[in-house]
Structures are given as structure tokens and as C-alpha cells.
Short mmCIF file of C-alpha atoms in Angstrom, two decimals:
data_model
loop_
_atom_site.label_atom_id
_atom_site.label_comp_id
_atom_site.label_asym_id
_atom_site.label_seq_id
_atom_site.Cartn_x
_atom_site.Cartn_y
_atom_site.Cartn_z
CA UNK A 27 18.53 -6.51 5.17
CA UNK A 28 19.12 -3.97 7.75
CA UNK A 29 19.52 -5.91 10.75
CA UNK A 30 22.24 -7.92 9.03
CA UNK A 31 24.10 -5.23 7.92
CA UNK A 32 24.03 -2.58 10.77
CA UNK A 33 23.19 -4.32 13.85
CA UNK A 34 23.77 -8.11 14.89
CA UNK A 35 21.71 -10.59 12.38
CA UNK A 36 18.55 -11.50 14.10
CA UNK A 37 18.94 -15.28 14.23
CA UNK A 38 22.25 -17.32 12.41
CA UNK A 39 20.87 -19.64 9.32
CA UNK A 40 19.37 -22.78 10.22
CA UNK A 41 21.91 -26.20 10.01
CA UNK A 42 22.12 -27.41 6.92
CA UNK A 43 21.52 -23.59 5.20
CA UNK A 44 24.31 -23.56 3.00
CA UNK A 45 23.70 -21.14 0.74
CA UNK A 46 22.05 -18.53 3.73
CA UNK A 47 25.33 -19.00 5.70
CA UNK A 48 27.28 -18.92 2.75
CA UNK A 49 25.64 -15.08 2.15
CA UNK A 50 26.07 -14.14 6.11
CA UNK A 51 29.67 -14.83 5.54
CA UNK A 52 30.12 -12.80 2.22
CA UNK A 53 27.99 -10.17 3.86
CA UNK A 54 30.40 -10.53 6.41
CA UNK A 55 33.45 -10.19 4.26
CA UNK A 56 32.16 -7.46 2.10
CA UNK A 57 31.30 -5.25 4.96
CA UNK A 58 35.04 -5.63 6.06
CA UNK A 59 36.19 -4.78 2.92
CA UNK A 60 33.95 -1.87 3.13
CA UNK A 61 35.28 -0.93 6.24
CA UNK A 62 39.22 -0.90 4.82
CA UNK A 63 37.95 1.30 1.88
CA UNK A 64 36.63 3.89 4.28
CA UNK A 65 37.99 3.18 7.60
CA UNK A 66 36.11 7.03 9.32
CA UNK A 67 32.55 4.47 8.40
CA UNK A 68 33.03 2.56 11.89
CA UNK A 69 29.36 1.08 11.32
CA UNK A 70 31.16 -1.38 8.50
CA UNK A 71 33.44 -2.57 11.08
CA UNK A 72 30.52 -3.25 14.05
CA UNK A 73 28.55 -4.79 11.26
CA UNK A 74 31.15 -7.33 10.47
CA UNK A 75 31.73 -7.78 14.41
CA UNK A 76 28.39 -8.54 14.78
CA UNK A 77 28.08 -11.81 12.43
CA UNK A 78 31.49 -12.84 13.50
CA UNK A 79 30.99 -12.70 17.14
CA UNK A 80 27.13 -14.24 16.65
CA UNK A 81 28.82 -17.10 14.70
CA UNK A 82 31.52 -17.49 17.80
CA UNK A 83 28.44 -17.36 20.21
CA UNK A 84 26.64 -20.02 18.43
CA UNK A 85 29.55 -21.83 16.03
CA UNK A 86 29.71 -25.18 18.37
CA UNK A 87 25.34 -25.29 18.74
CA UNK A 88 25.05 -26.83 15.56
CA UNK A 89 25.36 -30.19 15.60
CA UNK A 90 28.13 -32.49 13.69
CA UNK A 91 25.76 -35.37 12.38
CA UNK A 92 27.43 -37.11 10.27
CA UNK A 93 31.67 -37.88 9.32
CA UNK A 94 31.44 -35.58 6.68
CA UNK A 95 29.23 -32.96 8.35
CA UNK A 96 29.96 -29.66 8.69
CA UNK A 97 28.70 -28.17 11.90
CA UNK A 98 26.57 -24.52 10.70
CA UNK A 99 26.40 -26.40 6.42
CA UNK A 100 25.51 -29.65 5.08
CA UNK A 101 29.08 -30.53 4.42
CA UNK A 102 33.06 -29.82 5.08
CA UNK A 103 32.78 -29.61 1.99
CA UNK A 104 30.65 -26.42 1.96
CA UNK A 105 32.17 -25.94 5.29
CA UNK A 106 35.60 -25.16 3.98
CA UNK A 107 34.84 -22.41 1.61
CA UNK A 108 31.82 -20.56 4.57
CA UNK A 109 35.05 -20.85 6.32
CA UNK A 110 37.66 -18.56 3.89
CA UNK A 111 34.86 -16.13 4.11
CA UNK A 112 34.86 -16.08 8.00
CA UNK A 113 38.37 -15.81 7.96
CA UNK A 114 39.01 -12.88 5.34
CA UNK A 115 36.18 -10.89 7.52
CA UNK A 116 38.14 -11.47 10.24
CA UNK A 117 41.44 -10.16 8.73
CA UNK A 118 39.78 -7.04 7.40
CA UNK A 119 38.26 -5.93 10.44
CA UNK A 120 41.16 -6.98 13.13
CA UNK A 121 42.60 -4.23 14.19
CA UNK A 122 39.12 -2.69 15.08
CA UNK A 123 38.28 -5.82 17.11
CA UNK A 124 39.39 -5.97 21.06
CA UNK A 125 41.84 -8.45 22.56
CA UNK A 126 38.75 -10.03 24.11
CA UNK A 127 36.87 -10.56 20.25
CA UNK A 128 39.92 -11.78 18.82
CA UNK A 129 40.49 -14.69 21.04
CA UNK A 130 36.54 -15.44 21.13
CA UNK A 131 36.36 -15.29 17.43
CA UNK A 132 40.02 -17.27 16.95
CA UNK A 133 39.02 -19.92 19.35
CA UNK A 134 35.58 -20.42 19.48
CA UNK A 135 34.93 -20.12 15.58
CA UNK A 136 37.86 -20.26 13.32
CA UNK A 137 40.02 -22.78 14.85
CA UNK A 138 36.70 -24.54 15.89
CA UNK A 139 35.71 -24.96 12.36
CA UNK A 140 39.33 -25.85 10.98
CA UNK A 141 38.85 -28.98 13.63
CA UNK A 142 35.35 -29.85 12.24
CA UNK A 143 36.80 -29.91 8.74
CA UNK A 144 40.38 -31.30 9.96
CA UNK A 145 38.24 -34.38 11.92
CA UNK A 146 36.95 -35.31 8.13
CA UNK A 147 39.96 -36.55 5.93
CA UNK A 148 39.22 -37.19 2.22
CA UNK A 149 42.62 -37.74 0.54
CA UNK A 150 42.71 -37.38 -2.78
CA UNK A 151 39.46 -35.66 -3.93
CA UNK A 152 38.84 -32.45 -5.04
CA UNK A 153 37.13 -32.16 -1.35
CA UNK A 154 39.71 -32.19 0.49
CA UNK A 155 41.39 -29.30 -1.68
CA UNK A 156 38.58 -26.86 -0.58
CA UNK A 157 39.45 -28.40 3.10
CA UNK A 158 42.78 -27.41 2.47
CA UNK A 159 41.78 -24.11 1.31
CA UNK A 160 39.72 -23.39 4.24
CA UNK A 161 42.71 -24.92 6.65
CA UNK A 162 45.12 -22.15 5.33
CA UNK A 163 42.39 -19.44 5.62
CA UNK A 164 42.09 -20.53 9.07
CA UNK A 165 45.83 -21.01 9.84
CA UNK A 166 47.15 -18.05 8.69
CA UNK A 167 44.32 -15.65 9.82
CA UNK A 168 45.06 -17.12 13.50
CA UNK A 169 48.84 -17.33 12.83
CA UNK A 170 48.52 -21.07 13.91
CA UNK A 171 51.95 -22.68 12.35
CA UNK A 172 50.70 -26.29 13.36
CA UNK A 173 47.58 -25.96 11.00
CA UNK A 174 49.92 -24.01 7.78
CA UNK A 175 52.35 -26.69 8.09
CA UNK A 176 49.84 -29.79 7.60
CA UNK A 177 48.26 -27.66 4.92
CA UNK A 178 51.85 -26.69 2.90
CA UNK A 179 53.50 -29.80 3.85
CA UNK A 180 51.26 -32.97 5.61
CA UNK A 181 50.24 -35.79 4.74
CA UNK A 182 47.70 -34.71 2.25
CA UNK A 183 48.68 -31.66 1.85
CA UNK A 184 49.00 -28.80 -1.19
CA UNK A 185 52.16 -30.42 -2.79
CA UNK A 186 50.47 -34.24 -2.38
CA UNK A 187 47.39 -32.96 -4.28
CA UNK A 188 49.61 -30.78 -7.08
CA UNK A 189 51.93 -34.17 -7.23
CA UNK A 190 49.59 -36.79 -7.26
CA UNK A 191 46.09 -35.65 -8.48
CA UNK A 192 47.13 -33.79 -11.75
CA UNK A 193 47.78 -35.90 -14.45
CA UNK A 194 50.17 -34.94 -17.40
CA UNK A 195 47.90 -33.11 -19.51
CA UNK A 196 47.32 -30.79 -16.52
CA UNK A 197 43.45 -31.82 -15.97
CA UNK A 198 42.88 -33.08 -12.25
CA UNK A 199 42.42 -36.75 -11.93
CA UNK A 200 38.85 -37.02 -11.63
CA UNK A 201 38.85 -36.19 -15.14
CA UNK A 202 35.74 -34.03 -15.36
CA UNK A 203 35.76 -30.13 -16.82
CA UNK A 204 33.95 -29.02 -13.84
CA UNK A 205 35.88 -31.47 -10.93
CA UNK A 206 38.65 -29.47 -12.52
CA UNK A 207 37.05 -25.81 -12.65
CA UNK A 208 35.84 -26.68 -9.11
CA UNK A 209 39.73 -27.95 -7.89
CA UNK A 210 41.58 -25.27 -9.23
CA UNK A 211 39.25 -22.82 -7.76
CA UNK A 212 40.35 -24.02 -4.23
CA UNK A 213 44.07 -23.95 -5.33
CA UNK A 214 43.53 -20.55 -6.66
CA UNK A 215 42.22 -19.40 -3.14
CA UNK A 216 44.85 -21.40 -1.27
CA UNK A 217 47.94 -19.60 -3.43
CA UNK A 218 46.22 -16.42 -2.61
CA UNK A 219 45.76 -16.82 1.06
CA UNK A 220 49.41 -18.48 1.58
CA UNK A 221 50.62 -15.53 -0.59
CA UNK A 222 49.13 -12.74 1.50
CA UNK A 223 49.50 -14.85 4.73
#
């Protein structure tokens, strides 16, 4: 409603409220985008701010209950693509934001969410795909070379998943239509961010 989109959100989602958190980001990203389309409409902008620096306030509150936790979602699964969202608001609105926002919203809730999703390893599932999606989101946005390397070229990496989880029909490994759908979407978002990075 309102208070989302031209003040600061009243409260953040509960833990666990994927798909609420999942909206505050998009909210969060399409109000940036907003804001780039008409740059004189400031309120865009503060709007975005708002969410962004609420979620930096609040980011490390929510609890990490379990290894595969997220802190604000259910999941790093559901973590890592909350977290692409967070990011491209943060890109589209950075040149309005102050010195002071940027580090607050770099420190305290990007790279603080990259280490929630980086502390859960999954290796070759389509999960750790979307955690490698979200990990570029993050790296680039923050310009963190440490993070895009491990992402482009670690361990488990973009080119271990293209190398070893496709097999030589093209369909990912886990053999389903919708694993597949689901993969490629992340791998679809990663190209783009590493693209425009």
C-alpha cells in the first residue's frame, strides 16, 4: 500500500515470509526502476531507500535456524533470488543514496546476505545455481572481486555447474522439465547480471 511505497514499510515481513519479502523486494526494485524512468520523481528514489535501509536496520534480527536457512526466508534457496532483487534496487537507486546508505546497505545487508547464502554449500543442485545467482548480484552490485571470482571461477562455481550438471542432450542433470526451467532461470539471471556488471 501506501506506506510501502512512499514512506518506510511499517514493519519488514515476518521470518519465514517468503513470498511477502519476496514482494517488498520487487516493490523495492520496481520503484528504482521507476525512479531511472523519471529521475525529477525523487519520491521513487526515497521509497526504494526506505525498504533498503529498513532491511539493513533489521537484515541480521532474523534468525539463521537451520544450515540451509535463510535469515529474513525459509531458505537460501529463496534467499538467493530476495537477494537479486535487493541488489538491482540498490543499483538503480545508487547514485541518489549518500556515502553513509551505501556502506550501511553494502555491509549490513547485501554482503550480509551473500555470507548467509555463501555459509550453505550445495554443490551440484539446481540450489546452489540460484546461490550463485544471488552471489553475483551481490558481488558485482558491491564491486566485491573476492565474491565474482568464487562465483565465475570457484570451486562450484558457473563453469562447474555448465560442465558438470548438463548432460549431452542439454537438459540439467536432475532430469526433470521444471529442475531444468527452474536452473536455467538462475543462469539466465547470472549471464545478465555478470553481463551488465
Amino acid at each position: 500500500g501506501d506506506a510501502v511505497l512512499w514512506g518506510s514499510p511499517r514493519e519488514l515481513p515476518a521470518k519465514d515470509a517468503n513470498s511477502d519479502h519476496a514482494q517488498l523486494a520487487r516493490t523495492a526494485r520496481n520503484l528504482g526502476l521507476a525512479y531511472q524512468l523519471q529521475p525529477e520523481r525523487e519520491q521513487y528514489a526515497k521509497a526504494a531507500r526506505n525498504i533498503l535501509l529498513a532491511y539493513a536496520d533489521h537484515y541480521k534480527t532474523y534468525p539463521k535456524l537451520t544450515t540451509y536457512g535463510g535469515r529474513g526466508t525459509f531458505q537460501t534457496l529463496n534467499e538467493s533470488g530476495w537477494l537479486i532483487d535487493i541488489a538491482w534496487a540498490y543499483d538503480l537507486i545508487y547514485s541518489f543514496l549518500t556515502p553513509e546508505e551505501r556502506k550501511h546497505i553494502e555491509q549490513d545487508l547485501i554482503l550480509a546476505a551473500a555470507d548467509v547464502i555463501r555459509s550453505s554449500p550445495r554443490g551440484l543442485i539446481n540450489w546452489q545455481v540460484w546461490h550463485n545467482a544471488g552471489l553475483a548480484a551481490a558481488g558485482f552490485v558491491t564491486r566485491n572481486r573476492e565474491l565474482i571470482d568464487e562465483v565465475l571461477f570457484g570451486e562450484m562455481s558457473v563453469l562447474y555447474h555448465l560442465k558438470e550438471g548438463l548432460l549431452a542432450d542439454g537438459l540439467w542433470w536432475e532430469q526433470s522439465i521444471a529442475y531444468h526451467e527452474y536452473t536455467l532461470e538462475a543462469f539466465t539471471w547470472l549471464a545478465l547480471i555478470a553481463q551488465n556488471g
